CSV table of C-alpha atoms and ligand atoms in Angstrom, one decimal:
chain,number,residue,atom,x,y,z
A,107,MET,CA,-85.6,78.1,171.3
A,108,ARG,CA,-89.1,79.3,171.9
A,109,ILE,CA,-91.1,76.4,173.4
A,110,GLY,CA,-94.8,76.0,173.9
A,111,VAL,CA,-96.3,74.0,176.8
A,112,LEU,CA,-99.8,72.6,177.1
A,113,THR,CA,-101.7,70.3,179.4
A,114,GLY,CA,-104.6,68.3,177.9
A,115,GLY,CA,-107.3,65.8,179.1
A,116,GLY,CA,-108.4,65.2,182.6
A,117,ASP,CA,-106.2,67.1,185.1
A,118,CYS,CA,-103.9,65.2,187.4
A,119,PRO,CA,-101.9,66.0,190.5
A,120,GLY,CA,-98.3,66.7,189.4
A,121,LEU,CA,-99.0,68.7,186.2
A,122,ASN,CA,-97.7,71.9,187.8
A,123,ALA,CA,-94.6,70.1,189.0
A,124,VAL,CA,-93.8,69.1,185.4
A,125,ILE,CA,-94.4,72.7,184.1
A,126,ARG,CA,-92.2,74.1,186.8
A,127,ALA,CA,-89.3,71.6,186.1
A,128,VAL,CA,-89.6,72.3,182.3
A,129,VAL,CA,-89.4,76.0,182.7
A,130,ARG,CA,-86.8,76.1,185.5
A,131,LYS,CA,-84.3,73.9,183.6
A,132,GLY,CA,-85.3,75.3,180.2
A,133,VAL,CA,-84.6,78.9,181.3
A,134,SER,CA,-81.7,78.5,183.7
A,135,THR,CA,-79.7,75.7,182.0
A,136,TYR,CA,-80.5,76.2,178.3
A,137,GLY,CA,-81.7,79.9,178.1
A,138,HIS,CA,-85.0,78.9,176.2
A,139,GLU,CA,-88.2,81.0,176.2
A,140,PHE,CA,-91.6,79.6,177.0
A,141,VAL,CA,-95.2,80.3,175.9
A,142,GLY,CA,-98.1,78.7,177.9
A,143,PHE,CA,-100.9,77.5,175.7
A,144,ARG,CA,-104.2,77.5,177.6
A,145,ASP,CA,-106.7,74.6,177.9
A,146,GLY,CA,-105.1,71.7,176.1
A,147,TRP,CA,-105.2,71.7,172.3
A,148,ARG,CA,-107.7,74.6,172.4
A,149,GLY,CA,-104.8,76.8,173.1
A,150,PRO,CA,-102.8,76.3,169.9
A,151,LEU,CA,-106.0,75.9,168.0
A,152,GLU,CA,-107.4,79.3,169.0
A,153,GLY,CA,-104.1,81.0,169.7
A,154,LEU,CA,-104.8,81.3,173.5
A,155,THR,CA,-101.6,81.9,175.3
A,156,ARG,CA,-100.3,83.1,178.7
A,157,PRO,CA,-96.8,84.1,179.8
A,158,LEU,CA,-94.7,81.3,181.2
A,159,GLY,CA,-91.4,82.1,182.8
A,160,ILE,CA,-89.7,81.6,186.1
A,161,PRO,CA,-92.0,84.1,188.0
A,162,GLU,CA,-95.1,82.3,186.7
A,163,VAL,CA,-93.9,78.9,188.0
A,164,ARG,CA,-92.9,80.0,191.5
A,165,GLY,CA,-94.8,78.2,194.3
A,166,ILE,CA,-96.7,75.8,192.0
A,167,LEU,CA,-94.9,72.6,192.9
A,168,PRO,CA,-97.5,71.4,195.5
A,169,ARG,CA,-100.5,72.8,193.7
A,170,GLY,CA,-103.0,70.4,192.1
A,171,GLY,CA,-104.6,71.1,188.8
A,172,THR,CA,-102.8,72.9,186.1
A,173,ILE,CA,-101.9,76.6,185.8
A,174,LEU,CA,-102.4,76.3,182.0
A,175,GLY,CA,-105.9,74.9,182.2
A,176,SER,CA,-107.0,71.8,180.4
A,177,SER,CA,-109.7,70.6,178.0
A,178,ARG,CA,-110.6,67.5,175.9
A,179,THR,CA,-110.5,69.5,172.6
A,180,ASN,CA,-109.6,67.2,169.7
A,181,PRO,CA,-108.2,69.3,166.8
A,182,PHE,CA,-108.6,66.4,164.4
A,183,LYS,CA,-112.4,66.6,165.0
A,184,ILE,CA,-112.5,70.3,164.0
A,185,GLU,CA,-112.5,71.4,160.3
A,186,GLY,CA,-109.1,72.9,159.5
A,187,GLY,CA,-107.9,72.3,163.0
A,188,VAL,CA,-104.4,71.1,162.1
A,189,GLU,CA,-103.8,74.1,159.8
A,190,ARG,CA,-105.0,76.5,162.5
A,191,ILE,CA,-102.6,74.9,165.0
A,192,LYS,CA,-99.7,75.2,162.6
A,193,ALA,CA,-100.5,78.8,161.8
A,194,ASN,CA,-100.8,79.8,165.5
A,195,LEU,CA,-97.5,78.1,166.4
A,196,ALA,CA,-95.8,80.0,163.6
A,197,ASP,CA,-97.5,83.3,164.7
A,198,ASN,CA,-96.1,82.8,168.2
A,199,GLY,CA,-92.6,81.9,166.9
A,200,ILE,CA,-92.8,78.4,168.4
A,201,ASP,CA,-90.0,76.0,167.6
A,202,ALA,CA,-91.2,73.1,169.7
A,203,LEU,CA,-94.2,72.0,171.8
A,204,ILE,CA,-94.3,70.0,175.0
A,205,ALA,CA,-97.6,68.3,175.3
A,206,ILE,CA,-98.5,66.9,178.7
A,207,GLY,CA,-101.4,64.5,178.6
A,208,GLY,CA,-102.9,61.0,178.4
A,209,GLU,CA,-103.9,58.7,175.6
A,210,ASP,CA,-105.9,61.3,173.7
A,211,THR,CA,-103.6,64.3,174.1
A,212,LEU,CA,-100.6,62.1,173.1
A,213,GLY,CA,-102.5,60.6,170.3
A,214,VAL,CA,-103.0,64.1,168.8
A,215,ALA,CA,-99.3,64.8,169.5
A,216,SER,CA,-98.3,61.7,167.7
A,217,LYS,CA,-100.4,62.6,164.6
A,218,LEU,CA,-99.1,66.2,164.6
A,219,THR,CA,-95.5,64.8,164.7
A,220,ASP,CA,-96.3,62.9,161.5
A,221,LEU,CA,-97.5,66.2,160.0
A,222,GLY,CA,-94.2,68.0,160.8
A,223,VAL,CA,-94.9,69.6,164.1
A,224,ASN,CA,-92.0,69.4,166.7
A,225,VAL,CA,-93.6,67.8,169.7
A,226,ILE,CA,-92.3,66.1,172.9
A,227,GLY,CA,-94.9,64.1,174.9
A,228,VAL,CA,-95.2,63.9,178.6
A,229,PRO,CA,-97.4,61.0,179.9
A,230,LYS,CA,-100.1,62.0,182.4
A,231,THR,CA,-103.0,60.1,183.8
A,232,ILE,CA,-104.3,59.1,187.3
A,233,ASP,CA,-105.4,55.8,185.6
A,234,ASN,CA,-101.8,54.6,185.1
A,235,ASP,CA,-102.9,52.9,181.9
A,236,LEU,CA,-100.3,54.2,179.4
A,237,GLY,CA,-98.4,51.3,177.9
A,238,ALA,CA,-95.0,52.8,177.3
A,239,THR,CA,-94.3,53.9,180.9
A,240,ASP,CA,-94.2,52.0,184.2
A,241,TYR,CA,-96.1,54.6,186.2
A,242,THR,CA,-97.7,57.9,185.5
A,243,PHE,CA,-97.6,60.8,188.0
A,244,GLY,CA,-101.0,61.4,189.6
A,245,PHE,CA,-101.7,57.7,190.1
A,246,ASP,CA,-100.0,57.5,193.5
A,247,THR,CA,-102.0,60.5,194.7
A,248,ALA,CA,-105.3,59.1,193.4
A,249,VAL,CA,-104.5,55.7,195.1
A,250,ASN,CA,-103.7,57.4,198.4
A,251,ILE,CA,-106.9,59.5,198.3
A,252,ALA,CA,-109.0,56.4,197.6
A,253,MET,CA,-107.1,54.4,200.3
A,254,GLU,CA,-107.8,57.0,202.9
A,255,ALA,CA,-111.5,57.0,202.0
A,256,ILE,CA,-111.6,53.2,202.3
A,257,ASP,CA,-109.9,53.4,205.8
A,258,ARG,CA,-112.6,55.8,206.9
A,259,LEU,CA,-115.4,53.8,205.4
A,260,HIS,CA,-114.4,50.6,207.2
A,261,THR,CA,-115.2,52.1,210.6
A,262,THR,CA,-118.6,53.6,209.7
A,263,ALA,CA,-119.5,50.4,207.7
A,264,GLU,CA,-118.8,48.3,210.8
A,265,SER,CA,-120.7,50.6,213.1
A,266,HIS,CA,-123.8,50.3,210.9
A,267,HIS,CA,-123.4,46.6,209.8
A,268,ARG,CA,-123.8,47.7,206.2
A,269,THR,CA,-122.0,47.1,203.0
A,270,LEU,CA,-120.2,50.1,201.5
A,271,VAL,CA,-119.4,50.2,197.8
A,272,VAL,CA,-116.6,52.6,196.8
A,273,GLU,CA,-116.6,53.6,193.1
A,274,VAL,CA,-113.3,54.8,191.9
A,275,MET,CA,-112.1,56.1,188.5
A,276,GLY,CA,-110.8,53.7,185.8
A,277,ARG,CA,-112.6,53.5,182.5
A,278,HIS,CA,-110.7,50.6,180.9
A,279,ALA,CA,-108.0,49.8,183.4
A,280,GLY,CA,-108.5,49.0,187.1
A,281,TRP,CA,-105.2,50.1,188.5
A,282,ILE,CA,-106.6,52.6,191.0
A,283,ALA,CA,-109.2,50.1,192.2
A,284,LEU,CA,-106.6,47.3,192.5
A,285,HIS,CA,-104.0,49.4,194.4
A,286,ALA,CA,-106.5,51.3,196.6
A,287,GLY,CA,-108.4,48.1,197.3
A,288,LEU,CA,-105.2,46.2,198.3
A,289,ALA,CA,-103.9,49.1,200.4
A,290,GLY,CA,-107.3,49.6,202.1
A,291,GLY,CA,-108.1,46.0,202.8
A,292,ALA,CA,-111.2,45.8,200.6
A,293,ASN,CA,-113.2,42.6,200.7
A,294,VAL,CA,-113.9,42.6,197.0
A,295,ILE,CA,-112.2,44.5,194.1
A,296,LEU,CA,-114.0,44.7,190.8
A,297,LEU,CA,-112.1,45.8,187.6
A,298,PRO,CA,-113.0,46.6,184.0
A,299,GLU,CA,-110.6,43.8,182.9
A,300,ARG,CA,-112.7,41.0,184.4
A,301,ASN,CA,-116.5,40.8,184.2
A,302,PHE,CA,-117.8,40.0,187.7
A,303,ASP,CA,-120.4,37.6,188.9
A,304,ILE,CA,-122.9,39.4,191.1
A,305,GLU,CA,-123.8,36.2,192.9
A,306,GLN,CA,-120.2,35.6,193.8
A,307,VAL,CA,-119.9,39.2,195.0
A,308,ALA,CA,-123.0,38.7,197.2
A,309,ALA,CA,-121.5,35.5,198.6
A,310,TYR,CA,-118.3,37.4,199.6
A,311,VAL,CA,-120.4,40.0,201.3
A,312,GLU,CA,-122.3,37.3,203.3
A,313,LYS,CA,-119.1,35.7,204.3
A,314,ARG,CA,-117.8,39.0,205.5
A,315,PHE,CA,-120.9,39.7,207.6
A,316,GLN,CA,-120.5,36.2,209.2
A,317,THR,CA,-117.1,37.2,210.6
A,318,GLN,CA,-118.6,40.3,212.2
A,319,TYR,CA,-116.9,42.7,209.9
A,320,ALA,CA,-118.6,44.9,207.4
A,321,PRO,CA,-117.8,44.5,203.7
A,322,ILE,CA,-116.1,47.1,201.6
A,323,ILE,CA,-116.3,46.7,197.8
A,324,VAL,CA,-114.0,48.7,195.6
A,325,VAL,CA,-115.3,49.0,192.1
A,326,ALA,CA,-113.7,50.7,189.1
A,327,GLU,CA,-116.2,52.9,187.2
A,328,GLY,CA,-115.7,50.7,184.0
A,329,ALA,CA,-116.3,47.4,185.7
A,330,THR,CA,-119.3,45.4,184.3
A,331,PRO,CA,-121.3,42.4,185.6
A,332,LEU,CA,-121.2,39.0,183.7
A,333,GLU,CA,-124.9,38.9,182.8
A,334,GLY,CA,-125.7,42.6,182.2
A,335,GLN,CA,-124.7,45.6,180.2
A,336,MET,CA,-122.4,48.2,181.6
A,337,GLN,CA,-124.4,50.5,183.8
A,338,LEU,CA,-124.3,54.1,182.8
A,339,SER,CA,-125.8,57.1,184.4
A,340,SER,CA,-125.5,59.0,181.1
A,341,GLN,CA,-124.8,58.4,177.4
A,342,ASP,CA,-123.1,61.8,176.8
A,343,LYS,CA,-119.8,61.5,174.9
A,344,ASP,CA,-116.8,63.8,174.9
A,345,ALA,CA,-114.7,65.0,171.9
A,346,PHE,CA,-112.7,61.7,171.9
A,347,GLY,CA,-115.9,59.6,171.9
A,348,HIS,CA,-115.7,58.5,175.6
A,349,VAL,CA,-119.0,57.8,177.3
A,350,ARG,CA,-119.3,59.6,180.7
A,351,LEU,CA,-119.2,56.7,183.1
A,352,GLY,CA,-120.6,56.4,186.6
A,353,GLY,CA,-123.4,54.3,188.0
A,354,ILE,CA,-122.0,50.8,188.5
A,355,GLY,CA,-121.6,51.5,192.3
A,356,GLN,CA,-125.2,52.4,192.7
A,357,TRP,CA,-126.3,49.4,190.7
A,358,LEU,CA,-124.1,47.1,192.8
A,359,ALA,CA,-125.4,48.4,196.1
A,360,ALA,CA,-129.0,47.8,195.0
A,361,GLU,CA,-128.2,44.3,193.8
A,362,ILE,CA,-126.3,43.4,197.0
A,363,GLU,CA,-129.1,44.7,199.2
A,364,GLU,CA,-131.6,42.6,197.3
A,365,ARG,CA,-129.5,39.5,197.5
A,366,THR,CA,-128.4,39.8,201.2
A,367,GLY,CA,-131.3,41.6,202.8
A,368,LYS,CA,-128.8,43.9,204.4
A,369,GLU,CA,-128.3,47.6,203.8
A,370,ALA,CA,-125.7,48.6,201.2
A,371,ARG,CA,-124.7,52.2,200.3
A,372,THR,CA,-122.4,53.7,197.6
A,373,VAL,CA,-119.7,56.3,197.8
A,374,VAL,CA,-118.5,57.7,194.4
A,375,LEU,CA,-115.1,59.3,194.9
A,376,GLY,CA,-115.2,60.9,191.4
A,377,HIS,CA,-113.0,64.0,190.9
A,378,ILE,CA,-111.8,64.1,194.5
A,379,GLN,CA,-109.3,61.5,193.2
A,380,ARG,CA,-107.9,64.1,190.8
A,381,GLY,CA,-107.9,67.2,192.9
A,382,GLY,CA,-105.5,68.7,195.4
A,383,THR,CA,-101.9,68.4,196.2
A,384,PRO,CA,-99.7,65.6,194.8
A,385,THR,CA,-97.9,63.0,197.0
A,386,ALA,CA,-94.1,63.2,197.4
A,387,PHE,CA,-93.8,60.3,195.0
A,388,ASP,CA,-95.8,62.1,192.3
A,389,ARG,CA,-93.9,65.4,192.9
A,390,VAL,CA,-90.6,63.7,192.4
A,391,LEU,CA,-91.7,61.7,189.4
A,392,ALA,CA,-93.3,64.7,187.7
A,393,THR,CA,-90.3,66.8,188.4
A,394,ARG,CA,-87.9,64.2,186.9
A,395,ILE,CA,-90.2,63.7,183.9
A,396,GLY,CA,-90.2,67.5,183.3
A,397,LEU,CA,-86.4,67.8,183.5
A,398,HIS,CA,-86.0,65.0,180.9
A,399,ALA,CA,-88.8,66.5,178.7
A,400,ILE,CA,-86.9,69.8,178.4
A,401,ASP,CA,-83.7,67.8,177.7
A,402,ALA,CA,-85.4,66.0,174.8
A,403,ALA,CA,-86.7,69.3,173.4
A,404,HIS,CA,-83.3,70.9,173.7
A,405,ASP,CA,-81.7,67.9,171.9
A,406,GLY,CA,-84.3,68.3,169.1
A,407,ASP,CA,-85.4,64.7,169.7
A,408,PHE,CA,-89.0,65.3,168.6
A,409,GLY,CA,-91.7,62.7,168.2
A,410,LYS,CA,-90.6,61.2,171.5
A,411,MET,CA,-92.3,60.7,174.9
A,412,VAL,CA,-90.4,60.7,178.2
A,413,ALA,CA,-91.2,57.5,180.1
A,414,LEU,CA,-90.4,55.8,183.4
A,415,ARG,CA,-88.7,52.4,183.1
A,416,GLY,CA,-87.8,51.0,186.4
A,417,THR,CA,-86.2,54.0,188.2
A,418,ASP,CA,-84.8,55.5,185.0
A,419,ILE,CA,-86.4,58.1,182.7
A,420,THR,CA,-86.1,57.2,179.1
A,421,ARG,CA,-87.4,58.3,175.7
A,422,VAL,CA,-89.8,56.3,173.6
A,423,PRO,CA,-91.4,57.1,170.2
A,424,LEU,CA,-94.7,59.0,170.7
A,425,ALA,CA,-96.4,56.4,168.5
A,426,ASP,CA,-95.6,53.7,171.0
A,427,ALA,CA,-97.1,55.7,173.9
A,428,THR,CA,-100.7,55.2,172.8
A,429,ARG,CA,-100.4,51.9,170.9
A,430,GLU,CA,-101.4,49.8,173.8
A,431,LEU,CA,-103.5,50.4,176.9
A,432,LYS,CA,-101.8,49.0,180.0
A,433,THR,CA,-104.5,47.0,181.7
A,434,VAL,CA,-104.2,44.9,184.9
A,435,PRO,CA,-102.8,41.5,184.0
A,436,PRO,CA,-104.9,38.5,185.2
A,437,GLU,CA,-102.1,37.3,187.6
A,438,ARG,CA,-102.1,40.6,189.4
A,439,TYR,CA,-105.9,40.3,190.0
A,440,THR,CA,-105.3,36.7,191.2
A,441,GLU,CA,-102.9,38.0,193.9
A,442,ALA,CA,-105.6,40.2,195.3
A,443,GLU,CA,-108.3,37.5,195.2
A,444,VAL,CA,-106.6,35.8,198.2
A,445,PHE,CA,-108.2,38.6,200.4
A,446,PHE,CA,-111.7,38.5,198.9
A,447,GLY,CA,-114.7,37.5,201.1
B,520,F6P,O1,-108.5,59.9,182.4
B,520,F6P,C1,-108.7,60.0,183.8
B,520,F6P,C2,-110.1,59.9,184.2
B,520,F6P,O2,-110.0,60.2,185.5
B,520,F6P,C3,-110.9,58.6,184.0
B,520,F6P,O3,-110.7,57.6,184.9
B,520,F6P,C4,-112.3,59.1,184.0
B,520,F6P,O4,-113.2,58.3,183.4
B,520,F6P,C5,-112.2,60.4,183.4
B,520,F6P,O5,-110.9,60.9,183.6
B,520,F6P,C6,-113.3,61.4,183.8
B,520,F6P,O6,-112.9,62.7,183.6
B,520,F6P,P1,-113.9,63.9,183.2
B,520,F6P,O7,-115.0,63.8,184.2
B,520,F6P,O8,-113.1,65.1,183.4
B,520,F6P,O9,-114.4,63.7,181.8
């Protein structure tokens, strides 16, 4: 078989580990050939390819980012997009496509499956918010980066008797904030799943100062206060209609400073959470996911996504992958609340 591989959406530590596993097993065990499509769906849309064989995947296991490049191109938003993809796949002699991506990339993969394209999906997101899999690779790395930042911020916050607000990624799901906040001993964790009361947050901050410690607040970028609108630094939207978030951390610091009379500052971790080398956990998960993705392609089991269930890698229908966003359940947030204030 001749198999195309692409990576779409926001990049994520572990993407290269998946590509390597797919190619290594695909060539050595099954004798398949590979074509790398560049920059997500833009690759098959515009016929942008690059060679992808064992020499091209040497040494990429620990590398962050993706050797294939990525984009948020949505072919369903482009006139004649699907026909162009089908024509370019045929021109390149592609029998099957392995699409590595999150909600949006896999949503496109699912629709293309319905239109007769042979696709296998691989779940990817640092946000860990895909319903059909227990964990996504990249999440563990992002949480560790955020935890390390929180550890460092504790000592400087205490030296200056100030509140430090740490804004982490998480548009609709607060998994990174919850795990990094728990691991880093945050005094308050604010998630998109639960609108917060700024008065309560200010009270937690006051309580923390009374115990001679400095408060650390971990806030997901998609968190919103009870009484106000979501705070946005920009209203720009990408091709999938997502507003570019960022700004809730700054807003929080200003409100806390006003209510407590003590200095509050914000650190926005942003893309640092997505860059750089994956943790051992993510390298192993991404490698196993890649090995199972090439098995699924070899079996001709198209329209499926490989998923982690417990410690096993399974296959689920692509349509299930994007049906439901996996958000933080209320009882998980309640566990963390024991440590607030
Ligand atoms: O999907 C992962 C994610 O990290 C989100 O948490 C975040 O909102 C988004 O990507 C931002 O990505 P970009 O700046 O590349 O659009």
